[in-house]
């Protein structure tokens, strides 16, 4: 389902930007979250799953739609097609790794993922994504499109530094609210620094389709565990002890 | 002439972005400026002036091309045509006023100019541009496209605050290098914050044409003075004692 419930009538909804709907409500924010025993949702927010779709793949729909939406806006903003762009993704969590997989599926010319956690780098490398440790970032601006999937002062600094003249910097993460923005560089190098927020129902549908068709690879990096081990999984992720960018909890 | 001398061969030049040319040099930066007695310039940087074009209007080509380029990039980035956009320009100097005039000529739905100097507001109002004093800014985000033609911490804060969800914020000025960027708002409201740098030769040609055809109004706000009064004109502009957004110095 789309947890972001749009009105369908405002200018944003009518121009394909339901994620910015003026009258939106949200599961888990203004309505009870999905840990509640029952939730109600308007029918138009439901996303059909293909028959026989793997439930662990289906559980990736939300972060995949976030990545899908971010890449859509980057393509729309960029001057040249992704096939001519050197792409960089900062952050190898679920959204970062999925952004890299979406970029690859759309034929980005080159692709690099920056991640401090060696376990996560190994996970991404298992999907044949070229990774590097951002404590040793590239000396020269080397990217035509950069996705900051962390959103801290340091990652924004890195994203803007990595951007070639005319590049698109896509801000996806939300760790720190301000700082790290070199406006002089943005202006003189004519960068587009764009914020992206969630996804539309169209993005969610496309994400389900891409996951089910295998467009984003074998998804073997997703770890499945029994529901009862959920608390321990949260602890591991928080402590950086897990190689998994995403852990799916399955009811027994 | 285009003071920015592009190579014509790099990827930027070949994709219509000569202002970002990898091999560029610039009159007044890496080459002697136009106060020099003689300057040399490649033929391809010359812009033809229509026969009989007023020399004071022709002298506006450079700031007009800057405004023209900024509006071009805003239109390209925006989701809907300017005819559906409420536009705001911050700063009523030459580039700010020209940006407002370009926006009007392209049919922006509404248009407001923020300027602290009452003399400059009067100049812009003389061109039927709606002005306001930004010490009393609008309480609610009210613009779909905002041009910061000052580029200070305070004007950037104002530009981002004035932007509705999904809006384009165009950063033209260069007063302060960093600060005043609410990245959380840029992300959650899905803003596009774009830097713009100078202009291309195509923009300069279009600017000459628009000035000569009267597309940007009667240009009566441009003040002409004898060349010998140049020093005094600089002092007046610096002290905010001049109502003129642009003073053209004419040799006697």
GROMACS .gro file of C-alpha atoms in nm:
model
  504
    1UNK     CA    1   0.000   0.000   0.000
    2UNK     CA    2   0.099   0.363  -0.031
    3UNK     CA    3   0.123   0.481   0.332
    4UNK     CA    4   0.099   0.839   0.208
    5UNK     CA    5  -0.269   0.902   0.151
    6UNK     CA    6  -0.320   1.176  -0.106
    7UNK     CA    7  -0.647   1.357  -0.179
    8UNK     CA    8  -0.648   1.307  -0.557
    9UNK     CA    9  -0.795   1.654  -0.614
   10UNK     CA   10  -0.532   1.922  -0.538
   11UNK     CA   11  -0.294   2.064  -0.800
   12UNK     CA   12  -0.009   1.839  -0.684
   13UNK     CA   13  -0.221   1.524  -0.716
   14UNK     CA   14  -0.348   1.635  -1.055
   15UNK     CA   15   0.003   1.698  -1.187
   16UNK     CA   16   0.152   1.364  -1.087
   17UNK     CA   17   0.307   1.476  -0.759
   18UNK     CA   18   0.077   1.308  -0.508
   19UNK     CA   19   0.369   1.284  -0.265
   20UNK     CA   20   0.337   1.663  -0.217
   21UNK     CA   21  -0.046   1.654  -0.178
   22UNK     CA   22  -0.177   1.950   0.021
   23UNK     CA   23  -0.423   1.735   0.214
   24UNK     CA   24  -0.218   1.425   0.271
   25UNK     CA   25  -0.224   1.203   0.578
   26UNK     CA   26   0.020   0.923   0.651
   27UNK     CA   27   0.014   0.577   0.804
   28UNK     CA   28   0.254   0.584   1.098
   29UNK     CA   29   0.251   0.964   1.119
   30UNK     CA   30  -0.099   1.111   1.130
   31UNK     CA   31  -0.267   0.765   1.137
   32UNK     CA   32  -0.178   0.449   1.336
   33UNK     CA   33   0.135   0.275   1.205
   34UNK     CA   34   0.164  -0.071   1.059
   35UNK     CA   35   0.261  -0.225   1.394
   36UNK     CA   36  -0.102  -0.166   1.493
   37UNK     CA   37  -0.318  -0.477   1.483
   38UNK     CA   38  -0.557  -0.328   1.225
   39UNK     CA   39  -0.516  -0.032   0.990
   40UNK     CA   40  -0.765   0.116   0.747
   41UNK     CA   41  -0.655   0.262   0.416
   42UNK     CA   42  -0.843   0.397   0.112
   43UNK     CA   43  -0.865   0.148  -0.171
   44UNK     CA   44  -0.676   0.375  -0.414
   45UNK     CA   45  -0.365   0.343  -0.194
   46UNK     CA   46  -0.347  -0.034  -0.235
   47UNK     CA   47  -0.084  -0.175  -0.471
   48UNK     CA   48  -0.161  -0.506  -0.640
   49UNK     CA   49   0.108  -0.772  -0.600
   50UNK     CA   50   0.162  -1.015  -0.888
   51UNK     CA   51   0.042  -1.368  -0.808
   52UNK     CA   52   0.319  -1.570  -0.650
   53UNK     CA   53   0.543  -1.272  -0.573
   54UNK     CA   54   0.799  -1.357  -0.307
   55UNK     CA   55   0.696  -1.188   0.021
   56UNK     CA   56   1.053  -1.085   0.110
   57UNK     CA   57   1.079  -0.909  -0.228
   58UNK     CA   58   0.739  -0.749  -0.176
   59UNK     CA   59   0.858  -0.615   0.162
   60UNK     CA   60   1.120  -0.411  -0.027
   61UNK     CA   61   0.855  -0.212  -0.215
   62UNK     CA   62   0.870   0.099   0.003
   63UNK     CA   63   1.250   0.162   0.001
   64UNK     CA   64   1.262   0.061  -0.366
   65UNK     CA   65   0.996   0.320  -0.450
   66UNK     CA   66   1.201   0.583  -0.265
   67UNK     CA   67   1.507   0.496  -0.473
   68UNK     CA   68   1.297   0.475  -0.792
   69UNK     CA   69   1.148   0.819  -0.729
   70UNK     CA   70   1.491   0.971  -0.656
   71UNK     CA   71   1.636   0.833  -0.980
   72UNK     CA   72   1.329   0.954  -1.174
   73UNK     CA   73   1.378   1.310  -1.049
   74UNK     CA   74   1.752   1.295  -1.119
   75UNK     CA   75   1.688   1.181  -1.479
   76UNK     CA   76   1.428   1.455  -1.524
   77UNK     CA   77   1.665   1.723  -1.393
   78UNK     CA   78   1.984   1.607  -1.561
   79UNK     CA   79   2.103   1.744  -1.891
   80UNK     CA   80   2.201   1.415  -2.051
   81UNK     CA   81   2.072   1.055  -2.016
   82UNK     CA   82   2.202   0.833  -1.736
   83UNK     CA   83   2.383   0.628  -2.000
   84UNK     CA   84   2.620   0.927  -2.033
   85UNK     CA   85   2.648   0.993  -1.659
   86UNK     CA   86   2.900   0.880  -1.400
   87UNK     CA   87   2.688   0.814  -1.091
   88UNK     CA   88   2.779   0.809  -0.722
   89UNK     CA   89   2.564   0.693  -0.432
   90UNK     CA   90   2.658   0.785  -0.075
   91UNK     CA   91   2.533   0.541   0.187
   92UNK     CA   92   2.486   0.165   0.154
   93UNK     CA   93   2.169   0.118   0.360
   94UNK     CA   94   1.851  -0.013   0.200
   95UNK     CA   95   1.773   0.309   0.010
   96UNK     CA   96   2.135   0.365  -0.095
   97UNK     CA   97   2.187   0.011  -0.220
   98UNK     CA   98   1.850   0.012  -0.398
   99UNK     CA   99   1.936   0.347  -0.558
  100UNK     CA  100   2.256   0.190  -0.691
  101UNK     CA  101   2.063  -0.111  -0.824
  102UNK     CA  102   1.805   0.115  -0.992
  103UNK     CA  103   2.084   0.323  -1.150
  104UNK     CA  104   2.248   0.010  -1.282
  105UNK     CA  105   1.921  -0.121  -1.422
  106UNK     CA  106   1.883   0.206  -1.615
  107UNK     CA  107   2.228   0.184  -1.765
  108UNK     CA  108   2.424   0.449  -1.578
  109UNK     CA  109   2.764   0.485  -1.751
  110UNK     CA  110   2.961   0.415  -1.432
  111UNK     CA  111   2.848   0.365  -1.074
  112UNK     CA  112   3.019   0.388  -0.737
  113UNK     CA  113   2.882   0.342  -0.387
  114UNK     CA  114   3.042   0.513  -0.085
  115UNK     CA  115   2.992   0.328   0.245
  116UNK     CA  116   3.196   0.343   0.566
  117UNK     CA  117   3.084   0.002   0.695
  118UNK     CA  118   3.302  -0.275   0.547
  119UNK     CA  119   3.029  -0.535   0.603
  120UNK     CA  120   2.785  -0.331   0.396
  121UNK     CA  121   3.044  -0.273   0.126
  122UNK     CA  122   3.080  -0.650   0.104
  123UNK     CA  123   2.703  -0.688   0.066
  124UNK     CA  124   2.694  -0.435  -0.219
  125UNK     CA  125   3.003  -0.587  -0.382
  126UNK     CA  126   2.817  -0.918  -0.378
  127UNK     CA  127   2.576  -0.748  -0.619
  128UNK     CA  128   2.872  -0.636  -0.833
  129UNK     CA  129   2.841  -0.273  -0.724
  130UNK     CA  130   3.180  -0.099  -0.712
  131UNK     CA  131   3.228   0.035  -0.357
  132UNK     CA  132   3.475   0.262  -0.182
  133UNK     CA  133   3.542   0.383   0.169
  134UNK     CA  134   3.449   0.756   0.183
  135UNK     CA  135   3.719   0.823   0.442
  136UNK     CA  136   3.938   0.821   0.127
  137UNK     CA  137   3.712   1.010  -0.117
  138UNK     CA  138   3.814   1.084  -0.479
  139UNK     CA  139   4.039   1.390  -0.509
  140UNK     CA  140   3.868   1.532  -0.818
  141UNK     CA  141   3.499   1.595  -0.887
  142UNK     CA  142   3.405   1.281  -1.074
  143UNK     CA  143   3.027   1.245  -1.086
  144UNK     CA  144   2.751   1.379  -1.307
  145UNK     CA  145   2.485   1.266  -1.064
  146UNK     CA  146   2.529   1.209  -0.691
  147UNK     CA  147   2.274   1.067  -0.446
  148UNK     CA  148   2.319   1.151  -0.080
  149UNK     CA  149   2.124   0.872   0.089
  150UNK     CA  150   2.256   0.971   0.434
  151UNK     CA  151   2.191   1.345   0.455
  152UNK     CA  152   2.451   1.450   0.710
  153UNK     CA  153   2.678   1.756   0.699
  154UNK     CA  154   2.974   1.537   0.596
  155UNK     CA  155   2.790   1.345   0.325
  156UNK     CA  156   2.647   1.666   0.175
  157UNK     CA  157   2.997   1.817   0.168
  158UNK     CA  158   3.119   1.504  -0.005
  159UNK     CA  159   2.830   1.496  -0.253
  160UNK     CA  160   2.881   1.856  -0.360
  161UNK     CA  161   3.259   1.811  -0.379
  162UNK     CA  162   3.216   1.501  -0.597
  163UNK     CA  163   2.986   1.681  -0.841
  164UNK     CA  164   3.125   1.790  -1.177
  165UNK     CA  165   3.011   2.125  -1.321
  166UNK     CA  166   2.647   2.102  -1.428
  167UNK     CA  167   2.582   1.791  -1.218
  168UNK     CA  168   2.270   1.693  -1.027
  169UNK     CA  169   2.301   1.633  -0.652
  170UNK     CA  170   2.000   1.444  -0.516
  171UNK     CA  171   1.934   1.480  -0.144
  172UNK     CA  172   1.749   1.175  -0.012
  173UNK     CA  173   1.866   1.127   0.349
  174UNK     CA  174   1.751   1.333   0.645
  175UNK     CA  175   2.012   1.294   0.918
  176UNK     CA  176   2.098   1.662   0.977
  177UNK     CA  177   1.874   1.956   0.888
  178UNK     CA  178   2.134   2.208   0.770
  179UNK     CA  179   2.505   2.265   0.702
  180UNK     CA  180   2.752   2.121   0.455
  181UNK     CA  181   2.613   2.310   0.154
  182UNK     CA  182   2.876   2.498  -0.047
  183UNK     CA  183   2.643   2.746  -0.219
  184UNK     CA  184   2.932   2.913  -0.398
  185UNK     CA  185   3.017   2.586  -0.571
  186UNK     CA  186   2.650   2.517  -0.648
  187UNK     CA  187   2.629   2.857  -0.817
  188UNK     CA  188   2.962   2.874  -1.001
  189UNK     CA  189   2.944   2.510  -1.114
  190UNK     CA  190   2.572   2.545  -1.194
  191UNK     CA  191   2.472   2.240  -0.992
  192UNK     CA  192   2.113   2.132  -0.935
  193UNK     CA  193   2.067   2.038  -0.569
  194UNK     CA  194   1.731   1.867  -0.550
  195UNK     CA  195   1.537   1.734  -0.255
  196UNK     CA  196   1.331   1.420  -0.297
  197UNK     CA  197   1.053   1.312  -0.066
  198UNK     CA  198   0.902   0.963  -0.058
  199UNK     CA  199   0.729   0.842  -0.381
  200UNK     CA  200   0.406   0.844  -0.568
  201UNK     CA  201   0.166   0.555  -0.617
  202UNK     CA  202   0.307   0.524  -0.971
  203UNK     CA  203   0.656   0.480  -0.821
  204UNK     CA  204   0.527   0.210  -0.582
  205UNK     CA  205   0.364   0.019  -0.868
  206UNK     CA  206   0.681   0.044  -1.077
  207UNK     CA  207   0.889  -0.071  -0.778
  208UNK     CA  208   0.674  -0.384  -0.730
  209UNK     CA  209   0.703  -0.461  -1.099
  210UNK     CA  210   1.083  -0.413  -1.104
  211UNK     CA  211   1.132  -0.627  -0.792
  212UNK     CA  212   0.912  -0.905  -0.930
  213UNK     CA  213   1.073  -0.904  -1.275
  214UNK     CA  214   1.424  -0.925  -1.130
  215UNK     CA  215   1.524  -0.587  -1.275
  216UNK     CA  216   1.711  -0.511  -0.953
  217UNK     CA  217   1.901  -0.839  -0.929
  218UNK     CA  218   1.854  -1.150  -0.718
  219UNK     CA  219   1.787  -0.966  -0.389
  220UNK     CA  220   2.000  -1.225  -0.207
  221UNK     CA  221   2.138  -0.940   0.007
  222UNK     CA  222   1.804  -0.926   0.189
  223UNK     CA  223   1.821  -1.126   0.510
  224UNK     CA  224   1.508  -1.306   0.634
  225UNK     CA  225   1.467  -1.386   1.004
  226UNK     CA  226   1.181  -1.507   1.221
  227UNK     CA  227   0.956  -1.231   1.357
  228UNK     CA  228   1.050  -1.317   1.717
  229UNK     CA  229   1.413  -1.212   1.646
  230UNK     CA  230   1.303  -0.861   1.543
  231UNK     CA  231   1.434  -0.678   1.849
  232UNK     CA  232   1.781  -0.831   1.811
  233UNK     CA  233   1.783  -0.735   1.439
  234UNK     CA  234   1.716  -0.369   1.528
  235UNK     CA  235   2.005  -0.378   1.780
  236UNK     CA  236   2.246  -0.524   1.523
  237UNK     CA  237   2.154  -0.265   1.261
  238UNK     CA  238   2.190   0.016   1.514
  239UNK     CA  239   2.535  -0.109   1.622
  240UNK     CA  240   2.656  -0.154   1.262
  241UNK     CA  241   2.711  -0.523   1.328
  242UNK     CA  242   2.492  -0.641   1.041
  243UNK     CA  243   2.603  -0.676   0.681
  244UNK     CA  244   2.238  -0.665   0.571
  245UNK     CA  245   2.109  -0.343   0.422
  246UNK     CA  246   1.762  -0.482   0.493
  247UNK     CA  247   1.633  -0.751   0.727
  248UNK     CA  248   1.287  -0.892   0.657
  249UNK     CA  249   1.101  -1.044   0.952
  250UNK     CA  250   0.879  -1.339   0.862
  251UNK     CA  251   0.594  -1.463   1.082
  252UNK     CA  252   0.639  -1.835   1.155
  253UNK     CA  253   3.075   4.008  -2.705
  254UNK     CA  254   3.069   3.702  -2.481
  255UNK     CA  255   3.346   3.771  -2.226
  256UNK     CA  256   3.349   3.401  -2.143
  257UNK     CA  257   3.560   3.238  -2.411
  258UNK     CA  258   3.465   2.875  -2.456
  259UNK     CA  259   3.663   2.612  -2.650
  260UNK     CA  260   3.375   2.483  -2.863
  261UNK     CA  261   3.506   2.126  -2.841
  262UNK     CA  262   3.448   1.988  -2.489
  263UNK     CA  263   3.135   1.798  -2.384
  264UNK     CA  264   2.988   2.110  -2.219
  265UNK     CA  265   3.030   2.318  -2.534
  266UNK     CA  266   2.889   2.041  -2.749
  267UNK     CA  267   2.580   2.005  -2.529
  268UNK     CA  268   2.483   2.372  -2.523
  269UNK     CA  269   2.648   2.458  -2.192
  270UNK     CA  270   2.942   2.667  -2.309
  271UNK     CA  271   2.929   2.863  -1.983
  272UNK     CA  272   3.067   2.551  -1.810
  273UNK     CA  273   3.339   2.491  -2.074
  274UNK     CA  274   3.634   2.297  -1.933
  275UNK     CA  275   3.888   2.514  -2.114
  276UNK     CA  276   3.729   2.855  -2.075
  277UNK     CA  277   3.909   3.183  -2.024
  278UNK     CA  278   3.743   3.512  -1.938
  279UNK     CA  279   3.782   3.878  -2.020
  280UNK     CA  280   3.845   4.060  -1.693
  281UNK     CA  281   3.945   3.741  -1.512
  282UNK     CA  282   4.212   3.541  -1.695
  283UNK     CA  283   4.247   3.805  -1.970
  284UNK     CA  284   4.267   4.188  -1.950
  285UNK     CA  285   3.930   4.346  -1.866
  286UNK     CA  286   3.730   4.589  -2.076
  287UNK     CA  287   3.880   4.892  -1.903
  288UNK     CA  288   4.197   4.807  -2.094
  289UNK     CA  289   4.261   5.021  -2.399
  290UNK     CA  290   4.260   4.723  -2.636
  291UNK     CA  291   4.127   4.372  -2.591
  292UNK     CA  292   4.142   4.079  -2.829
  293UNK     CA  293   3.861   3.827  -2.851
  294UNK     CA  294   3.790   3.530  -3.079
  295UNK     CA  295   3.542   3.610  -3.355
  296UNK     CA  296   3.292   3.346  -3.235
  297UNK     CA  297   3.246   3.542  -2.911
  298UNK     CA  298   3.120   3.851  -3.091
  299UNK     CA  299   2.748   3.924  -3.084
  300UNK     CA  300   2.601   4.114  -3.378
  301UNK     CA  301   2.399   4.422  -3.281
  302UNK     CA  302   2.100   4.513  -3.500
  303UNK     CA  303   2.159   4.826  -3.708
  304UNK     CA  304   2.053   5.135  -3.516
  305UNK     CA  305   2.030   4.963  -3.180
  306UNK     CA  306   2.040   5.213  -2.893
  307UNK     CA  307   2.382   5.194  -2.726
  308UNK     CA  308   2.240   5.225  -2.373
  309UNK     CA  309   2.013   4.927  -2.443
  310UNK     CA  310   2.307   4.736  -2.594
  311UNK     CA  311   2.506   4.801  -2.275
  312UNK     CA  312   2.244   4.597  -2.087
  313UNK     CA  313   2.320   4.282  -2.284
  314UNK     CA  314   2.539   4.118  -2.022
  315UNK     CA  315   2.307   4.146  -1.716
  316UNK     CA  316   2.007   4.069  -1.939
  317UNK     CA  317   2.175   3.749  -2.059
  318UNK     CA  318   2.237   3.652  -1.695
  319UNK     CA  319   1.866   3.699  -1.617
  320UNK     CA  320   1.764   3.526  -1.940
  321UNK     CA  321   1.983   3.225  -1.861
  322UNK     CA  322   1.849   3.204  -1.505
  323UNK     CA  323   1.488   3.206  -1.626
  324UNK     CA  324   1.572   2.946  -1.894
  325UNK     CA  325   1.709   2.707  -1.633
  326UNK     CA  326   1.414   2.771  -1.401
  327UNK     CA  327   1.168   2.691  -1.681
  328UNK     CA  328   1.362   2.377  -1.771
  329UNK     CA  329   1.365   2.257  -1.410
  330UNK     CA  330   1.010   2.352  -1.315
  331UNK     CA  331   0.721   2.108  -1.332
  332UNK     CA  332   0.468   2.343  -1.491
  333UNK     CA  333   0.497   2.639  -1.733
  334UNK     CA  334   0.569   2.988  -1.596
  335UNK     CA  335   0.213   3.083  -1.690
  336UNK     CA  336   0.102   2.864  -1.397
  337UNK     CA  337   0.373   2.985  -1.158
  338UNK     CA  338   0.375   3.254  -0.894
  339UNK     CA  339   0.724   3.405  -0.921
  340UNK     CA  340   0.934   3.596  -0.671
  341UNK     CA  341   1.259   3.782  -0.733
  342UNK     CA  342   1.480   3.886  -0.442
  343UNK     CA  343   1.700   4.190  -0.511
  344UNK     CA  344   1.621   4.487  -0.734
  345UNK     CA  345   1.966   4.552  -0.882
  346UNK     CA  346   2.024   4.522  -1.255
  347UNK     CA  347   2.006   4.141  -1.263
  348UNK     CA  348   1.708   4.124  -1.026
  349UNK     CA  349   1.505   4.385  -1.214
  350UNK     CA  350   1.593   4.228  -1.549
  351UNK     CA  351   1.494   3.885  -1.415
  352UNK     CA  352   1.156   4.030  -1.320
  353UNK     CA  353   1.118   4.186  -1.665
  354UNK     CA  354   1.211   3.858  -1.836
  355UNK     CA  355   0.962   3.669  -1.617
  356UNK     CA  356   0.688   3.915  -1.707
  357UNK     CA  357   0.771   3.891  -2.077
  358UNK     CA  358   0.725   3.513  -2.054
  359UNK     CA  359   0.388   3.541  -1.887
  360UNK     CA  360   0.457   3.440  -1.527
  361UNK     CA  361   0.118   3.405  -1.352
  362UNK     CA  362   0.209   3.654  -1.077
  363UNK     CA  363   0.533   3.835  -1.001
  364UNK     CA  364   0.674   4.007  -0.693
  365UNK     CA  365   1.009   4.176  -0.638
  366UNK     CA  366   1.165   4.202  -0.289
  367UNK     CA  367   1.397   4.501  -0.243
  368UNK     CA  368   1.503   4.679   0.076
  369UNK     CA  369   1.595   5.007  -0.095
  370UNK     CA  370   1.285   5.228  -0.138
  371UNK     CA  371   1.445   5.417  -0.428
  372UNK     CA  372   1.497   5.093  -0.617
  373UNK     CA  373   1.145   4.975  -0.539
  374UNK     CA  374   1.022   5.299  -0.695
  375UNK     CA  375   1.228   5.231  -1.008
  376UNK     CA  376   1.082   4.882  -1.044
  377UNK     CA  377   0.730   5.007  -0.969
  378UNK     CA  378   0.780   5.252  -1.254
  379UNK     CA  379   0.796   4.942  -1.475
  380UNK     CA  380   0.473   4.814  -1.316
  381UNK     CA  381   0.652   4.545  -1.119
  382UNK     CA  382   0.482   4.474  -0.786
  383UNK     CA  383   0.739   4.530  -0.509
  384UNK     CA  384   0.758   4.470  -0.136
  385UNK     CA  385   0.998   4.540   0.147
  386UNK     CA  386   1.151   4.205   0.253
  387UNK     CA  387   1.182   4.324   0.614
  388UNK     CA  388   0.813   4.231   0.615
  389UNK     CA  389   0.819   3.907   0.411
  390UNK     CA  390   0.507   3.702   0.336
  391UNK     CA  391   0.406   3.472   0.625
  392UNK     CA  392   0.321   3.171   0.407
  393UNK     CA  393   0.523   3.004   0.130
  394UNK     CA  394   0.376   3.170  -0.176
  395UNK     CA  395   0.603   3.113  -0.475
  396UNK     CA  396   0.650   2.833  -0.728
  397UNK     CA  397   0.974   2.984  -0.852
  398UNK     CA  398   1.207   3.212  -0.656
  399UNK     CA  399   1.519   3.389  -0.782
  400UNK     CA  400   1.777   3.494  -0.525
  401UNK     CA  401   1.964   3.769  -0.709
  402UNK     CA  402   2.154   3.870  -0.393
  403UNK     CA  403   2.294   3.543  -0.259
  404UNK     CA  404   2.336   3.627   0.109
  405UNK     CA  405   2.249   3.408   0.407
  406UNK     CA  406   1.934   3.614   0.473
  407UNK     CA  407   1.812   3.617   0.114
  408UNK     CA  408   1.865   3.240   0.079
  409UNK     CA  409   1.668   3.183   0.400
  410UNK     CA  410   1.393   3.401   0.259
  411UNK     CA  411   1.397   3.233  -0.082
  412UNK     CA  412   1.365   2.884   0.065
  413UNK     CA  413   1.097   2.997   0.313
  414UNK     CA  414   0.897   3.155   0.028
  415UNK     CA  415   0.906   2.839  -0.183
  416UNK     CA  416   0.595   2.623  -0.200
  417UNK     CA  417   0.636   2.242  -0.205
  418UNK     CA  418   0.787   2.132  -0.536
  419UNK     CA  419   0.915   2.483  -0.618
  420UNK     CA  420   1.235   2.584  -0.794
  421UNK     CA  421   1.477   2.815  -0.610
  422UNK     CA  422   1.728   2.973  -0.846
  423UNK     CA  423   2.051   3.097  -0.690
  424UNK     CA  424   2.200   3.379  -0.896
  425UNK     CA  425   2.378   3.609  -0.649
  426UNK     CA  426   2.714   3.542  -0.490
  427UNK     CA  427   2.737   3.758  -0.178
  428UNK     CA  428   2.804   3.487   0.082
  429UNK     CA  429   2.950   3.144   0.008
  430UNK     CA  430   2.752   2.930   0.254
  431UNK     CA  431   2.475   2.930   0.515
  432UNK     CA  432   2.104   2.998   0.505
  433UNK     CA  433   2.014   2.667   0.336
  434UNK     CA  434   1.739   2.471   0.512
  435UNK     CA  435   1.818   2.127   0.368
  436UNK     CA  436   1.538   1.966   0.564
  437UNK     CA  437   1.283   2.188   0.390
  438UNK     CA  438   1.450   2.132   0.051
  439UNK     CA  439   1.414   1.756   0.105
  440UNK     CA  440   1.067   1.731   0.263
  441UNK     CA  441   0.917   1.989   0.026
  442UNK     CA  442   1.104   1.841  -0.271
  443UNK     CA  443   1.252   2.174  -0.380
  444UNK     CA  444   1.500   2.214  -0.663
  445UNK     CA  445   1.777   2.452  -0.554
  446UNK     CA  446   1.971   2.533  -0.869
  447UNK     CA  447   2.282   2.738  -0.920
  448UNK     CA  448   2.314   2.945  -1.234
  449UNK     CA  449   2.639   3.082  -1.370
  450UNK     CA  450   2.666   3.352  -1.636
  451UNK     CA  451   2.514   3.271  -1.980
  452UNK     CA  452   2.585   3.111  -2.311
  453UNK     CA  453   2.641   3.285  -2.642
  454UNK     CA  454   2.284   3.181  -2.733
  455UNK     CA  455   2.159   3.368  -2.424
  456UNK     CA  456   2.357   3.679  -2.518
  457UNK     CA  457   2.211   3.678  -2.869
  458UNK     CA  458   1.859   3.631  -2.733
  459UNK     CA  459   1.918   3.912  -2.483
  460UNK     CA  460   2.023   4.156  -2.756
  461UNK     CA  461   1.717   4.062  -2.959
  462UNK     CA  462   1.479   4.103  -2.664
  463UNK     CA  463   1.629   4.440  -2.565
  464UNK     CA  464   1.610   4.568  -2.922
  465UNK     CA  465   1.252   4.447  -2.980
  466UNK     CA  466   1.127   4.609  -2.659
  467UNK     CA  467   1.030   4.273  -2.506
  468UNK     CA  468   1.162   4.395  -2.171
  469UNK     CA  469   0.985   4.731  -2.168
  470UNK     CA  470   1.100   5.085  -2.237
  471UNK     CA  471   1.427   5.061  -2.035
  472UNK     CA  472   1.365   5.414  -1.905
  473UNK     CA  473   1.495   5.296  -1.567
  474UNK     CA  474   1.848   5.292  -1.711
  475UNK     CA  475   2.029   5.613  -1.627
  476UNK     CA  476   2.282   5.754  -1.871
  477UNK     CA  477   2.564   5.981  -1.749
  478UNK     CA  478   2.882   6.120  -1.904
  479UNK     CA  479   3.186   5.893  -1.875
  480UNK     CA  480   3.371   6.150  -1.661
  481UNK     CA  481   3.108   6.108  -1.384
  482UNK     CA  482   3.178   5.735  -1.358
  483UNK     CA  483   3.358   5.742  -1.024
  484UNK     CA  484   3.075   5.936  -0.858
  485UNK     CA  485   2.821   5.686  -1.002
  486UNK     CA  486   3.007   5.394  -0.840
  487UNK     CA  487   3.005   5.580  -0.505
  488UNK     CA  488   2.630   5.644  -0.525
  489UNK     CA  489   2.552   5.281  -0.610
  490UNK     CA  490   2.775   5.161  -0.328
  491UNK     CA  491   2.606   5.395  -0.076
  492UNK     CA  492   2.252   5.299  -0.190
  493UNK     CA  493   2.186   5.663  -0.284
  494UNK     CA  494   2.091   5.585  -0.645
  495UNK     CA  495   1.747   5.475  -0.763
  496UNK     CA  496   1.904   5.336  -1.080
  497UNK     CA  497   1.948   4.961  -1.105
  498UNK     CA  498   2.195   5.036  -1.386
  499UNK     CA  499   2.391   5.345  -1.483
  500UNK     CA  500   2.533   5.358  -1.835
  501UNK     CA  501   2.836   5.580  -1.890
  502UNK     CA  502   2.849   5.747  -2.233
  503UNK     CA  503   3.167   5.891  -2.385
  504UNK     CA  504   3.110   6.257  -2.480
   0.00000   0.00000   0.00000
